[in-house]
PDB file of C-alpha atoms in Angstrom:
ATOM      1  CA  MET A   1     -20.657  57.950 -18.477  1.00  0.00           C
ATOM      2  CA  ALA A   2     -22.525  55.578 -20.567  1.00  0.00           C
ATOM      3  CA  ASN A   3     -26.362  55.648 -20.427  1.00  0.00           C
ATOM      4  CA  PRO A   4     -27.725  53.046 -18.083  1.00  0.00           C
ATOM      5  CA  VAL A   5     -29.425  49.912 -19.646  1.00  0.00           C
ATOM      6  CA  GLN A   6     -33.054  50.346 -19.843  1.00  0.00           C
ATOM      7  CA  PHE A   7     -35.420  47.530 -19.477  1.00  0.00           C
ATOM      8  CA  HIS A   8     -38.871  47.278 -21.129  1.00  0.00           C
ATOM      9  CA  ILE A   9     -41.324  44.514 -19.882  1.00  0.00           C
ATOM     10  CA  GLN A  10     -44.628  43.950 -21.658  1.00  0.00           C
ATOM     11  CA  THR A  11     -46.859  42.784 -18.766  1.00  0.00           C
ATOM     12  CA  ASP A  12     -49.644  41.672 -21.038  1.00  0.00           C
ATOM     13  CA  SER A  13     -47.407  39.618 -23.343  1.00  0.00           C
ATOM     14  CA  ASP A  14     -47.554  35.709 -24.099  1.00  0.00           C
ATOM     15  CA  ILE A  15     -43.754  35.788 -23.421  1.00  0.00           C
ATOM     16  CA  PRO A  16     -43.309  35.498 -19.484  1.00  0.00           C
ATOM     17  CA  ALA A  17     -42.014  38.670 -17.683  1.00  0.00           C
ATOM     18  CA  SER A  18     -39.030  36.650 -16.281  1.00  0.00           C
ATOM     19  CA  ARG A  19     -38.135  35.490 -19.752  1.00  0.00           C
ATOM     20  CA  GLN A  20     -38.221  39.089 -20.997  1.00  0.00           C
ATOM     21  CA  LEU A  21     -36.069  40.205 -18.349  1.00  0.00           C
ATOM     22  CA  PHE A  22     -33.423  37.279 -18.542  1.00  0.00           C
ATOM     23  CA  ASP A  23     -32.900  38.040 -22.292  1.00  0.00           C
ATOM     24  CA  GLN A  24     -32.538  41.610 -21.845  1.00  0.00           C
ATOM     25  CA  ILE A  25     -29.878  41.118 -19.106  1.00  0.00           C
ATOM     26  CA  GLN A  26     -28.188  38.352 -20.926  1.00  0.00           C
ATOM     27  CA  PHE A  27     -28.178  40.749 -23.995  1.00  0.00           C
ATOM     28  CA  ALA A  28     -26.540  43.592 -21.969  1.00  0.00           C
ATOM     29  CA  ILE A  29     -23.925  41.297 -20.796  1.00  0.00           C
ATOM     30  CA  ALA A  30     -23.013  39.630 -24.219  1.00  0.00           C
ATOM     31  CA  SER A  31     -22.911  43.193 -25.747  1.00  0.00           C
ATOM     32  CA  ARG A  32     -20.740  44.360 -23.005  1.00  0.00           C
ATOM     33  CA  GLN A  33     -23.242  47.055 -21.768  1.00  0.00           C
ATOM     34  CA  TYR A  34     -22.663  45.320 -18.596  1.00  0.00           C
ATOM     35  CA  PRO A  35     -18.753  44.414 -18.802  1.00  0.00           C
ATOM     36  CA  PRO A  36     -17.077  41.792 -16.545  1.00  0.00           C
ATOM     37  CA  GLY A  37     -17.107  42.873 -13.126  1.00  0.00           C
ATOM     38  CA  HIS A  38     -20.050  45.221 -13.483  1.00  0.00           C
ATOM     39  CA  ARG A  39     -22.591  45.143 -10.465  1.00  0.00           C
ATOM     40  CA  LEU A  40     -25.820  44.517 -11.304  1.00  0.00           C
ATOM     41  CA  PRO A  41     -28.861  46.731  -9.857  1.00  0.00           C
ATOM     42  CA  SER A  42     -30.311  45.271  -6.654  1.00  0.00           C
ATOM     43  CA  THR A  43     -33.381  42.967  -6.703  1.00  0.00           C
ATOM     44  CA  ARG A  44     -35.160  46.071  -5.167  1.00  0.00           C
ATOM     45  CA  GLN A  45     -33.891  48.552  -7.629  1.00  0.00           C
ATOM     46  CA  LEU A  46     -34.701  46.344 -10.507  1.00  0.00           C
ATOM     47  CA  ALA A  47     -38.110  45.440  -8.963  1.00  0.00           C
ATOM     48  CA  GLN A  48     -38.782  49.136  -8.951  1.00  0.00           C
ATOM     49  CA  ILE A  49     -37.524  50.035 -12.680  1.00  0.00           C
ATOM     50  CA  THR A  50     -39.393  47.155 -14.105  1.00  0.00           C
ATOM     51  CA  GLY A  51     -42.462  46.928 -11.921  1.00  0.00           C
ATOM     52  CA  LEU A  52     -41.948  43.259 -11.528  1.00  0.00           C
ATOM     53  CA  HIS A  53     -41.997  41.299  -8.227  1.00  0.00           C
ATOM     54  CA  ARG A  54     -38.654  41.157  -6.344  1.00  0.00           C
ATOM     55  CA  ASN A  55     -39.190  37.390  -6.121  1.00  0.00           C
ATOM     56  CA  THR A  56     -39.450  37.327 -10.062  1.00  0.00           C
ATOM     57  CA  VAL A  57     -36.056  39.483 -10.123  1.00  0.00           C
ATOM     58  CA  SER A  58     -34.390  37.035  -7.819  1.00  0.00           C
ATOM     59  CA  LYS A  59     -35.492  34.047  -9.920  1.00  0.00           C
ATOM     60  CA  VAL A  60     -34.017  35.777 -13.072  1.00  0.00           C
ATOM     61  CA  TYR A  61     -30.727  36.342 -11.112  1.00  0.00           C
ATOM     62  CA  ARG A  62     -30.572  32.640 -10.058  1.00  0.00           C
ATOM     63  CA  GLN A  63     -31.064  31.564 -13.512  1.00  0.00           C
ATOM     64  CA  LEU A  64     -28.236  34.013 -14.699  1.00  0.00           C
ATOM     65  CA  GLU A  65     -25.881  32.655 -12.055  1.00  0.00           C
ATOM     66  CA  GLU A  66     -26.731  28.909 -12.951  1.00  0.00           C
ATOM     67  CA  THR A  67     -25.719  29.765 -16.608  1.00  0.00           C
ATOM     68  CA  GLY A  68     -22.344  31.079 -15.386  1.00  0.00           C
ATOM     69  CA  LEU A  69     -22.934  34.670 -16.646  1.00  0.00           C
ATOM     70  CA  VAL A  70     -22.945  36.255 -13.076  1.00  0.00           C
ATOM     71  CA  GLU A  71     -21.838  35.362  -9.642  1.00  0.00           C
ATOM     72  CA  SER A  72     -23.261  36.515  -6.207  1.00  0.00           C
ATOM     73  CA  GLN A  73     -20.666  38.007  -3.678  1.00  0.00           C
ATOM     74  CA  ALA A  74     -22.171  37.656  -0.221  1.00  0.00           C
ATOM     75  CA  GLY A  75     -22.951  41.280   1.133  1.00  0.00           C
ATOM     76  CA  SER A  76     -21.806  42.923  -2.022  1.00  0.00           C
ATOM     77  CA  GLY A  77     -24.304  42.201  -4.794  1.00  0.00           C
ATOM     78  CA  ILE A  78     -24.630  40.273  -8.242  1.00  0.00           C
ATOM     79  CA  TYR A  79     -21.670  40.902 -10.510  1.00  0.00           C
ATOM     80  CA  VAL A  80     -21.121  39.924 -14.138  1.00  0.00           C
ATOM     81  CA  ARG A  81     -18.475  37.171 -14.035  1.00  0.00           C
ATOM     82  CA  PRO A  82     -15.148  37.240 -16.012  1.00  0.00           C
ATOM     83  CA  GLN A  83     -14.853  34.451 -18.612  1.00  0.00           C
ATOM     84  CA  GLY A  84     -12.594  32.650 -20.595  1.00  0.00           C
ATOM     85  CA  HIS A  85      -9.203  34.575 -21.109  1.00  0.00           C
ATOM     86  CA  GLU A  86     -10.571  37.502 -19.056  1.00  0.00           C
ATOM     87  CA  GLY A  87     -10.311  35.483 -15.656  1.00  0.00           C
ATOM     88  CA  GLY A  88      -6.828  34.115 -16.475  1.00  0.00           C
ATOM     89  CA  THR A  89      -7.685  30.536 -16.625  1.00  0.00           C
ATOM     90  CA  ASN A  90      -5.841  29.687 -19.868  1.00  0.00           C
ATOM     91  CA  LEU A  91      -3.579  27.152 -18.515  1.00  0.00           C
ATOM     92  CA  ARG A  92      -4.376  24.479 -15.846  1.00  0.00           C
ATOM     93  CA  SER A  93      -0.692  24.134 -14.747  1.00  0.00           C
ATOM     94  CA  PRO A  94       0.308  23.588 -11.043  1.00  0.00           C
ATOM     95  CA  SER A  95       2.239  26.874 -11.306  1.00  0.00           C
ATOM     96  CA  LEU A  96      -0.779  28.764 -12.148  1.00  0.00           C
ATOM     97  CA  GLU A  97      -2.969  27.338  -9.284  1.00  0.00           C
ATOM     98  CA  GLN A  98      -0.049  28.157  -6.985  1.00  0.00           C
ATOM     99  CA  TYR A  99       0.712  31.503  -8.126  1.00  0.00           C
ATOM    100  CA  PRO A 100      -2.396  32.933  -9.898  1.00  0.00           C
ATOM    101  CA  GLU A 101      -1.431  36.566  -9.394  1.00  0.00           C
ATOM    102  CA  ALA A 102       2.003  36.055 -10.741  1.00  0.00           C
ATOM    103  CA  TYR A 103       0.665  34.546 -13.969  1.00  0.00           C
ATOM    104  CA  LYS A 104      -1.449  37.780 -14.401  1.00  0.00           C
ATOM    105  CA  LEU A 105       1.585  39.855 -14.052  1.00  0.00           C
ATOM    106  CA  VAL A 106       3.507  37.737 -16.792  1.00  0.00           C
ATOM    107  CA  GLN A 107       0.789  38.508 -19.045  1.00  0.00           C
ATOM    108  CA  LYS A 108       0.474  42.282 -18.291  1.00  0.00           C
ATOM    109  CA  SER A 109       4.519  42.576 -18.720  1.00  0.00           C
ATOM    110  CA  LEU A 110       4.255  41.113 -22.060  1.00  0.00           C
ATOM    111  CA  ASP A 111       1.511  43.345 -23.385  1.00  0.00           C
ATOM    112  CA  ASP A 112       3.588  46.191 -22.092  1.00  0.00           C
ATOM    113  CA  LEU A 113       6.784  44.995 -23.782  1.00  0.00           C
ATOM    114  CA  LEU A 114       4.815  44.558 -27.023  1.00  0.00           C
ATOM    115  CA  SER A 115       3.231  47.993 -26.947  1.00  0.00           C
ATOM    116  CA  GLN A 116       6.802  49.410 -26.362  1.00  0.00           C
ATOM    117  CA  GLY A 117       8.229  48.115 -29.541  1.00  0.00           C
ATOM    118  CA  CYS A 118       9.811  44.915 -28.312  1.00  0.00           C
ATOM    119  CA  THR A 119       9.692  42.167 -30.965  1.00  0.00           C
ATOM    120  CA  LEU A 120       8.189  38.886 -30.300  1.00  0.00           C
ATOM    121  CA  SER A 121      11.600  37.204 -30.661  1.00  0.00           C
ATOM    122  CA  GLN A 122      13.017  39.523 -27.983  1.00  0.00           C
ATOM    123  CA  ALA A 123      10.228  38.955 -25.615  1.00  0.00           C
ATOM    124  CA  ARG A 124      10.529  35.106 -26.124  1.00  0.00           C
ATOM    125  CA  GLU A 125      13.962  35.293 -24.325  1.00  0.00           C
ATOM    126  CA  LEU A 126      12.141  36.715 -21.379  1.00  0.00           C
ATOM    127  CA  PHE A 127       8.907  34.909 -21.118  1.00  0.00           C
ATOM    128  CA  LEU A 128       9.575  31.729 -23.239  1.00  0.00           C
ATOM    129  CA  ALA A 129       6.888  29.809 -22.136  1.00  0.00           C
ATOM    130  CA  GLU A 130       4.212  32.420 -22.530  1.00  0.00           C
ATOM    131  CA  ILE A 131       5.249  33.390 -25.926  1.00  0.00           C
ATOM    132  CA  ASP A 132       5.504  29.764 -27.243  1.00  0.00           C
ATOM    133  CA  TRP A 133       1.968  29.118 -25.570  1.00  0.00           C
ATOM    134  CA  ARG A 134       0.666  32.183 -27.567  1.00  0.00           C
ATOM    135  CA  LEU A 135       2.286  31.032 -30.706  1.00  0.00           C
ATOM    136  CA  ARG A 136       0.670  27.562 -30.453  1.00  0.00           C
ATOM    137  CA  CYS A 137      -2.727  28.955 -29.903  1.00  0.00           C
ATOM    138  CA  SER A 138      -2.540  31.268 -32.884  1.00  0.00           C
ATOM    139  CA  ALA A 139      -1.764  28.415 -35.250  1.00  0.00           C
ATOM    140  CA  ARG A 140      -5.492  27.159 -35.085  1.00  0.00           C
ATOM    141  CA  VAL A 141      -8.546  29.239 -34.321  1.00  0.00           C
ATOM    142  CA  LEU A 142     -11.869  27.408 -33.811  1.00  0.00           C
ATOM    143  CA  VAL A 143     -15.219  29.150 -33.377  1.00  0.00           C
ATOM    144  CA  THR A 144     -17.752  27.140 -31.577  1.00  0.00           C
ATOM    145  CA  VAL A 145     -21.550  27.596 -31.178  1.00  0.00           C
ATOM    146  CA  PRO A 146     -24.462  24.881 -30.781  1.00  0.00           C
ATOM    147  CA  ALA A 147     -25.414  23.043 -33.814  1.00  0.00           C
ATOM    148  CA  ARG A 148     -29.133  24.623 -33.485  1.00  0.00           C
ATOM    149  CA  ASP A 149     -27.663  28.047 -34.241  1.00  0.00           C
ATOM    150  CA  LEU A 150     -24.605  27.578 -36.611  1.00  0.00           C
ATOM    151  CA  GLY A 151     -25.772  30.712 -38.453  1.00  0.00           C
ATOM    152  CA  ALA A 152     -24.302  32.695 -35.643  1.00  0.00           C
ATOM    153  CA  GLY A 153     -21.027  30.810 -35.996  1.00  0.00           C
ATOM    154  CA  GLU A 154     -20.955  31.397 -39.796  1.00  0.00           C
ATOM    155  CA  LEU A 155     -21.292  35.125 -39.091  1.00  0.00           C
ATOM    156  CA  MET A 156     -18.538  35.029 -36.640  1.00  0.00           C
ATOM    157  CA  VAL A 157     -16.333  33.089 -39.065  1.00  0.00           C
ATOM    158  CA  GLN A 158     -16.683  35.465 -41.851  1.00  0.00           C
ATOM    159  CA  GLU A 159     -16.077  38.643 -39.646  1.00  0.00           C
ATOM    160  CA  LEU A 160     -12.874  37.117 -38.010  1.00  0.00           C
ATOM    161  CA  GLU A 161     -11.548  35.877 -41.430  1.00  0.00           C
ATOM    162  CA  ASP A 162     -11.924  39.177 -42.936  1.00  0.00           C
ATOM    163  CA  SER A 163     -10.293  40.926 -39.946  1.00  0.00           C
ATOM    164  CA  LEU A 164      -7.625  38.463 -38.798  1.00  0.00           C
ATOM    165  CA  LEU A 165      -6.552  37.211 -42.283  1.00  0.00           C
ATOM    166  CA  ILE A 166      -6.197  33.784 -41.180  1.00  0.00           C
ATOM    167  CA  PRO A 167      -8.215  30.690 -41.579  1.00  0.00           C
ATOM    168  CA  VAL A 168     -11.014  30.132 -39.065  1.00  0.00           C
ATOM    169  CA  GLN A 169     -12.727  26.754 -38.505  1.00  0.00           C
ATOM    170  CA  LEU A 170     -16.511  26.401 -37.420  1.00  0.00           C
ATOM    171  CA  VAL A 171     -17.061  23.737 -35.044  1.00  0.00           C
ATOM    172  CA  PRO A 172     -20.339  22.727 -33.529  1.00  0.00           C
ATOM    173  CA  LEU A 173     -20.404  22.727 -29.805  1.00  0.00           C
ATOM    174  CA  GLU A 174     -21.484  19.206 -29.776  1.00  0.00           C
ATOM    175  CA  GLU A 175     -18.348  18.067 -31.543  1.00  0.00           C
ATOM    176  CA  LEU A 176     -15.605  20.422 -29.988  1.00  0.00           C
ATOM    177  CA  ALA A 177     -14.475  17.790 -27.526  1.00  0.00           C
ATOM    178  CA  ASP A 178     -13.712  15.204 -30.533  1.00  0.00           C
ATOM    179  CA  VAL A 179     -11.767  17.908 -32.554  1.00  0.00           C
ATOM    180  CA  LEU A 180      -9.869  19.105 -29.527  1.00  0.00           C
ATOM    181  CA  SER A 181      -8.827  15.662 -28.815  1.00  0.00           C
ATOM    182  CA  LEU A 182      -6.888  15.644 -31.927  1.00  0.00           C
ATOM    183  CA  THR A 183      -4.934  18.764 -31.243  1.00  0.00           C
ATOM    184  CA  HIS A 184      -2.595  19.913 -28.592  1.00  0.00           C
ATOM    185  CA  SER A 185      -3.017  23.554 -29.350  1.00  0.00           C
ATOM    186  CA  GLY A 186      -5.225  26.234 -30.542  1.00  0.00           C
ATOM    187  CA  THR A 187      -7.871  28.954 -29.496  1.00  0.00           C
ATOM    188  CA  VAL A 188     -11.513  28.583 -29.151  1.00  0.00           C
ATOM    189  CA  VAL A 189     -13.786  31.749 -29.717  1.00  0.00           C
ATOM    190  CA  THR A 190     -17.165  31.790 -28.882  1.00  0.00           C
ATOM    191  CA  SER A 191     -20.024  34.114 -27.787  1.00  0.00           C
ATOM    192  CA  ARG A 192     -20.735  34.751 -24.238  1.00  0.00           C
ATOM    193  CA  TYR A 193     -23.977  33.167 -24.600  1.00  0.00           C
ATOM    194  CA  PHE A 194     -22.156  29.875 -24.929  1.00  0.00           C
ATOM    195  CA  ILE A 195     -18.955  30.295 -22.754  1.00  0.00           C
ATOM    196  CA  LYS A 196     -19.996  28.143 -19.906  1.00  0.00           C
ATOM    197  CA  GLU A 197     -20.279  25.037 -22.317  1.00  0.00           C
ATOM    198  CA  ALA A 198     -17.288  25.897 -24.221  1.00  0.00           C
ATOM    199  CA  GLU A 199     -14.880  26.384 -21.194  1.00  0.00           C
ATOM    200  CA  ALA A 200     -16.245  23.099 -19.661  1.00  0.00           C
ATOM    201  CA  ILE A 201     -14.874  21.141 -22.686  1.00  0.00           C
ATOM    202  CA  ALA A 202     -11.698  23.032 -23.375  1.00  0.00           C
ATOM    203  CA  ALA A 203     -10.332  23.904 -19.821  1.00  0.00           C
ATOM    204  CA  PRO A 204      -9.400  20.257 -19.255  1.00  0.00           C
ATOM    205  CA  ARG A 205      -7.466  20.083 -22.497  1.00  0.00           C
ATOM    206  CA  SER A 206      -5.485  23.161 -21.599  1.00  0.00           C
ATOM    207  CA  VAL A 207      -6.932  24.959 -24.640  1.00  0.00           C
ATOM    208  CA  ARG A 208      -8.000  28.644 -23.917  1.00  0.00           C
ATOM    209  CA  VAL A 209     -11.514  29.830 -24.845  1.00  0.00           C
ATOM    210  CA  ILE A 210     -11.804  33.739 -25.684  1.00  0.00           C
ATOM    211  CA  PRO A 211     -15.393  35.334 -25.464  1.00  0.00           C
ATOM    212  CA  VAL A 212     -16.227  37.769 -28.074  1.00  0.00           C
ATOM    213  CA  ASP A 213     -18.611  40.665 -27.424  1.00  0.00           C
ATOM    214  CA  ILE A 214     -21.347  41.326 -29.772  1.00  0.00           C
ATOM    215  CA  CYS A 215     -22.475  44.755 -31.035  1.00  0.00           C
ATOM    216  CA  ASP A 216     -24.872  46.485 -28.619  1.00  0.00           C
ATOM    217  CA  TYR A 217     -27.125  47.358 -31.828  1.00  0.00           C
ATOM    218  CA  MET A 218     -28.075  50.573 -30.491  1.00  0.00           C
ATOM    219  CA  LYS A 219     -28.564  51.952 -33.908  1.00  0.00           C
ATOM    220  CA  GLU A 220     -31.067  49.187 -34.748  1.00  0.00           C
ATOM    221  CA  LEU A 221     -32.888  49.545 -31.161  1.00  0.00           C
ATOM    222  CA  ALA A 222     -33.275  53.301 -31.690  1.00  0.00           C
ATOM    223  CA  LEU A 223     -34.946  52.746 -35.211  1.00  0.00           C
ATOM    224  CA  MET A 224     -37.480  50.299 -33.604  1.00  0.00           C
ATOM    225  CA  LYS A 225     -38.517  53.034 -31.293  1.00  0.00           C
ATOM    226  CA  THR A 226     -39.242  55.567 -34.133  1.00  0.00           C
ATOM    227  CA  LEU A 227     -41.116  53.202 -36.342  1.00  0.00           C
ATOM    228  CA  PRO A 228     -44.950  54.218 -36.640  1.00  0.00           C
ATOM    229  CA  LYS A 229     -47.751  52.205 -34.864  1.00  0.00           C
ATOM    230  CA  ASN A 230     -48.911  49.239 -36.859  1.00  0.00           C
ATOM    231  CA  THR A 231     -45.846  49.229 -38.667  1.00  0.00           C
ATOM    232  CA  THR A 232     -44.349  45.780 -39.937  1.00  0.00           C
ATOM    233  CA  LEU A 233     -40.796  44.921 -39.275  1.00  0.00           C
ATOM    234  CA  GLY A 234     -39.067  42.393 -41.071  1.00  0.00           C
ATOM    235  CA  LEU A 235     -35.849  40.713 -39.417  1.00  0.00           C
ATOM    236  CA  VAL A 236     -33.559  38.523 -41.600  1.00  0.00           C
ATOM    237  CA  SER A 237     -30.277  36.805 -40.318  1.00  0.00           C
ATOM    238  CA  LEU A 238     -28.086  33.693 -40.878  1.00  0.00           C
ATOM    239  CA  SER A 239     -28.820  33.041 -37.117  1.00  0.00           C
ATOM    240  CA  ALA A 240     -31.800  31.602 -35.680  1.00  0.00           C
ATOM    241  CA  GLY A 241     -30.526  32.791 -32.215  1.00  0.00           C
ATOM    242  CA  ILE A 242     -30.029  36.325 -33.366  1.00  0.00           C
ATOM    243  CA  LEU A 243     -33.576  36.593 -34.660  1.00  0.00           C
ATOM    244  CA  ASN A 244     -35.200  35.205 -31.463  1.00  0.00           C
ATOM    245  CA  ILE A 245     -33.309  37.641 -29.243  1.00  0.00           C
ATOM    246  CA  ALA A 246     -34.068  40.432 -31.816  1.00  0.00           C
ATOM    247  CA  GLU A 247     -37.878  39.534 -31.709  1.00  0.00           C
ATOM    248  CA  THR A 248     -37.893  39.561 -27.885  1.00  0.00           C
ATOM    249  CA  LEU A 249     -36.213  42.839 -27.725  1.00  0.00           C
ATOM    250  CA  ALA A 250     -38.599  44.309 -30.452  1.00  0.00           C
ATOM    251  CA  HIS A 251     -41.495  43.036 -28.273  1.00  0.00           C
ATOM    252  CA  SER A 252     -40.276  44.254 -25.158  1.00  0.00           C
ATOM    253  CA  LEU A 253     -39.617  47.836 -26.518  1.00  0.00           C
ATOM    254  CA  ARG A 254     -43.037  48.015 -28.517  1.00  0.00           C
ATOM    255  CA  GLY A 255     -45.461  45.425 -27.467  1.00  0.00           C
ATOM    256  CA  ASP A 256     -48.224  44.769 -29.826  1.00  0.00           C
ATOM    257  CA  ASP A 257     -48.163  47.978 -31.816  1.00  0.00           C
ATOM    258  CA  LEU A 258     -45.314  46.783 -33.824  1.00  0.00           C
ATOM    259  CA  LEU A 259     -45.821  43.422 -35.966  1.00  0.00           C
ATOM    260  CA  VAL A 260     -42.496  41.559 -36.195  1.00  0.00           C
ATOM    261  CA  ILE A 261     -41.746  39.015 -38.936  1.00  0.00           C
ATOM    262  CA  ALA A 262     -38.409  36.857 -38.804  1.00  0.00           C
ATOM    263  CA  ALA A 263     -36.814  34.719 -41.230  1.00  0.00           C
ATOM    264  CA  GLN A 264     -33.390  33.103 -41.758  1.00  0.00           C
ATOM    265  CA  VAL A 265     -32.187  34.310 -45.164  1.00  0.00           C
ATOM    266  CA  ASN A 266     -31.937  30.742 -46.756  1.00  0.00           C
ATOM    267  CA  ASP A 267     -35.510  30.482 -46.205  1.00  0.00           C
ATOM    268  CA  THR A 268     -36.675  31.822 -49.390  1.00  0.00           C
ATOM    269  CA  TYR A 269     -40.305  31.452 -49.174  1.00  0.00           C
ATOM    270  CA  LYS A 270     -40.482  33.068 -45.676  1.00  0.00           C
ATOM    271  CA  VAL A 271     -38.106  36.100 -46.750  1.00  0.00           C
ATOM    272  CA  ASN A 272     -40.387  36.585 -49.978  1.00  0.00           C
ATOM    273  CA  ALA A 273     -43.393  36.833 -47.905  1.00  0.00           C
ATOM    274  CA  LEU A 274     -41.490  39.067 -45.234  1.00  0.00           C
ATOM    275  CA  ILE A 275     -40.605  41.430 -48.062  1.00  0.00           C
ATOM    276  CA  ARG A 276     -44.132  41.677 -49.353  1.00  0.00           C
ATOM    277  CA  SER A 277     -45.405  42.641 -45.877  1.00  0.00           C
ATOM    278  CA  SER A 278     -42.659  44.731 -44.405  1.00  0.00           C
ATOM    279  CA  GLN A 279     -42.356  48.417 -44.346  1.00  0.00           C
ATOM    280  CA  THR A 280     -38.781  48.174 -43.014  1.00  0.00           C
ATOM    281  CA  ILE A 281     -36.247  45.331 -42.877  1.00  0.00           C
ATOM    282  CA  LEU A 282     -33.201  44.948 -40.528  1.00  0.00           C
ATOM    283  CA  CYS A 283     -30.681  42.336 -41.643  1.00  0.00           C
ATOM    284  CA  ASP A 284     -27.251  41.260 -40.996  1.00  0.00           C
ATOM    285  CA  LYS A 285     -24.287  42.003 -43.222  1.00  0.00           C
ATOM    286  CA  ALA A 286     -24.166  38.296 -44.496  1.00  0.00           C
ATOM    287  CA  SER A 287     -27.812  38.359 -45.517  1.00  0.00           C
ATOM    288  CA  TYR A 288     -27.882  42.112 -47.068  1.00  0.00           C
ATOM    289  CA  GLN A 289     -26.946  41.037 -50.695  1.00  0.00           C
ATOM    290  CA  GLN A 290     -29.401  38.156 -51.034  1.00  0.00           C
ATOM    291  CA  VAL A 291     -32.272  40.414 -49.271  1.00  0.00           C
ATOM    292  CA  LYS A 292     -31.500  43.180 -51.652  1.00  0.00           C
ATOM    293  CA  GLN A 293     -31.564  40.908 -54.757  1.00  0.00           C
ATOM    294  CA  ALA A 294     -34.964  39.403 -53.361  1.00  0.00           C
ATOM    295  CA  ILE A 295     -36.541  42.737 -53.191  1.00  0.00           C
ATOM    296  CA  LEU A 296     -35.381  43.594 -56.789  1.00  0.00           C
ATOM    297  CA  ASN A 297     -36.754  40.044 -57.959  1.00  0.00           C
ATOM    298  CA  LEU A 298     -40.308  41.026 -56.500  1.00  0.00           C
ATOM    299  CA  ARG A 299     -40.133  44.617 -57.352  1.00  0.00           C
ATOM    300  CA  ASP A 300     -43.173  44.243 -59.797  1.00  0.00           C
ATOM    301  CA  ASP A 301     -45.341  42.869 -57.273  1.00  0.00           C
ATOM    302  CA  LEU A 302     -44.393  45.424 -54.576  1.00  0.00           C
ATOM    303  CA  ILE A 303     -46.780  48.582 -54.247  1.00  0.00           C
ATOM    304  CA  ARG A 304     -43.803  50.113 -52.144  1.00  0.00           C
ATOM    305  CA  HIS A 305     -40.213  48.999 -51.694  1.00  0.00           C
ATOM    306  CA  PRO A 306     -39.415  48.339 -48.086  1.00  0.00           C
ATOM    307  CA  ASP A 307     -36.609  50.317 -46.372  1.00  0.00           C
ATOM    308  CA  LEU A 308     -33.653  47.934 -46.219  1.00  0.00           C
ATOM    309  CA  VAL A 309     -31.238  48.440 -43.152  1.00  0.00           C
ATOM    310  CA  CYS A 310     -27.955  46.479 -42.862  1.00  0.00           C
ATOM    311  CA  SER A 311     -26.795  46.042 -39.220  1.00  0.00           C
ATOM    312  CA  GLU A 312     -23.211  46.568 -38.286  1.00  0.00           C
ATOM    313  CA  ASN A 313     -20.912  43.687 -37.505  1.00  0.00           C
ATOM    314  CA  TYR A 314     -22.093  40.975 -35.155  1.00  0.00           C
ATOM    315  CA  ILE A 315     -18.729  40.952 -33.207  1.00  0.00           C
ATOM    316  CA  GLY A 316     -17.674  44.183 -31.470  1.00  0.00           C
ATOM    317  CA  GLU A 317     -14.834  46.144 -32.442  1.00  0.00           C
ATOM    318  CA  LYS A 318     -13.118  45.847 -29.244  1.00  0.00           C
ATOM    319  CA  SER A 319     -13.168  41.995 -29.234  1.00  0.00           C
ATOM    320  CA  ILE A 320     -11.625  42.139 -32.854  1.00  0.00           C
ATOM    321  CA  ASN A 321      -8.607  44.061 -31.489  1.00  0.00           C
ATOM    322  CA  LEU A 322      -8.485  41.679 -28.366  1.00  0.00           C
ATOM    323  CA  LEU A 323      -8.141  38.686 -30.473  1.00  0.00           C
ATOM    324  CA  LYS A 324      -5.436  40.420 -32.663  1.00  0.00           C
ATOM    325  CA  ARG A 325      -3.320  41.150 -29.661  1.00  0.00           C
ATOM    326  CA  GLU A 326      -3.871  37.784 -28.034  1.00  0.00           C
ATOM    327  CA  LEU A 327      -3.007  35.893 -31.370  1.00  0.00           C
ATOM    328  CA  GLY A 328      -0.053  38.246 -31.983  1.00  0.00           C
ATOM    329  CA  LEU A 329      -1.454  39.469 -35.368  1.00  0.00           C
ATOM    330  CA  GLY A 330      -1.469  43.116 -34.613  1.00  0.00           C
TER     331      GLY A 330
END
């Protein structure tokens, strides 16, 4: 059984307690520590765990529900909402609305046939509409994130192209509607952080959206816990969004006894300052070589080289395998 998610709230922080809790729950959902259908702790339980007032916990749950990440079921509790392809809402056809359970059966039957060695051509004779749809969708894969955090999209594109061995296009969320208006097929891929906005744009155009899970970064979080007090931790990434959530998690874990400095990898001045100050540096794979070279360039100015730790892939392995199956690539 997986270890329960642990929440850490710094009550004397400048970051509001509700923001700390919201970010930690959102991270647990995005990294699939809380998978679709998972029942969240009751407001009473979470108040006891975190020491926060139940009204504060209720406010956080309402905010999560407004973002579309969770849903309230009367008399039962708060659950992580299935999103994108998980919910079986890929096609907006009258048949789907009339027979939603039948469509789920078609999907499961097709996956079973493929797992038993049936070729796509053979399966197409049995499920022509479904197979044609999947082939059309695999012809174009779009990664979308807000323009303010294109770095996260660049990470996703790099990892998907390396894993899927097909071209992947990065589209700012603000431009997705215009791009989809020029095509009749494709698959939109995004993080669970942005799934609600992407679905709102893609669903009316009968374009499916598949959310990907990010890594849970358990290794990196464990490292943060073991760093000595008054240590300076450097965080480097392509993504401003990743840096923001990493700073919040580090602060929630350690409070003021760990100084955290963050920089996007293309900010040379800030990266160099971070290298001079940090005892340990965490970076994503896309930033690793650049940070490593920067450390070498500054070696004559450093009393002690910082420990450079490269994080795992941004996208979880299960999500990569799901995409391969959905796109008919493996």
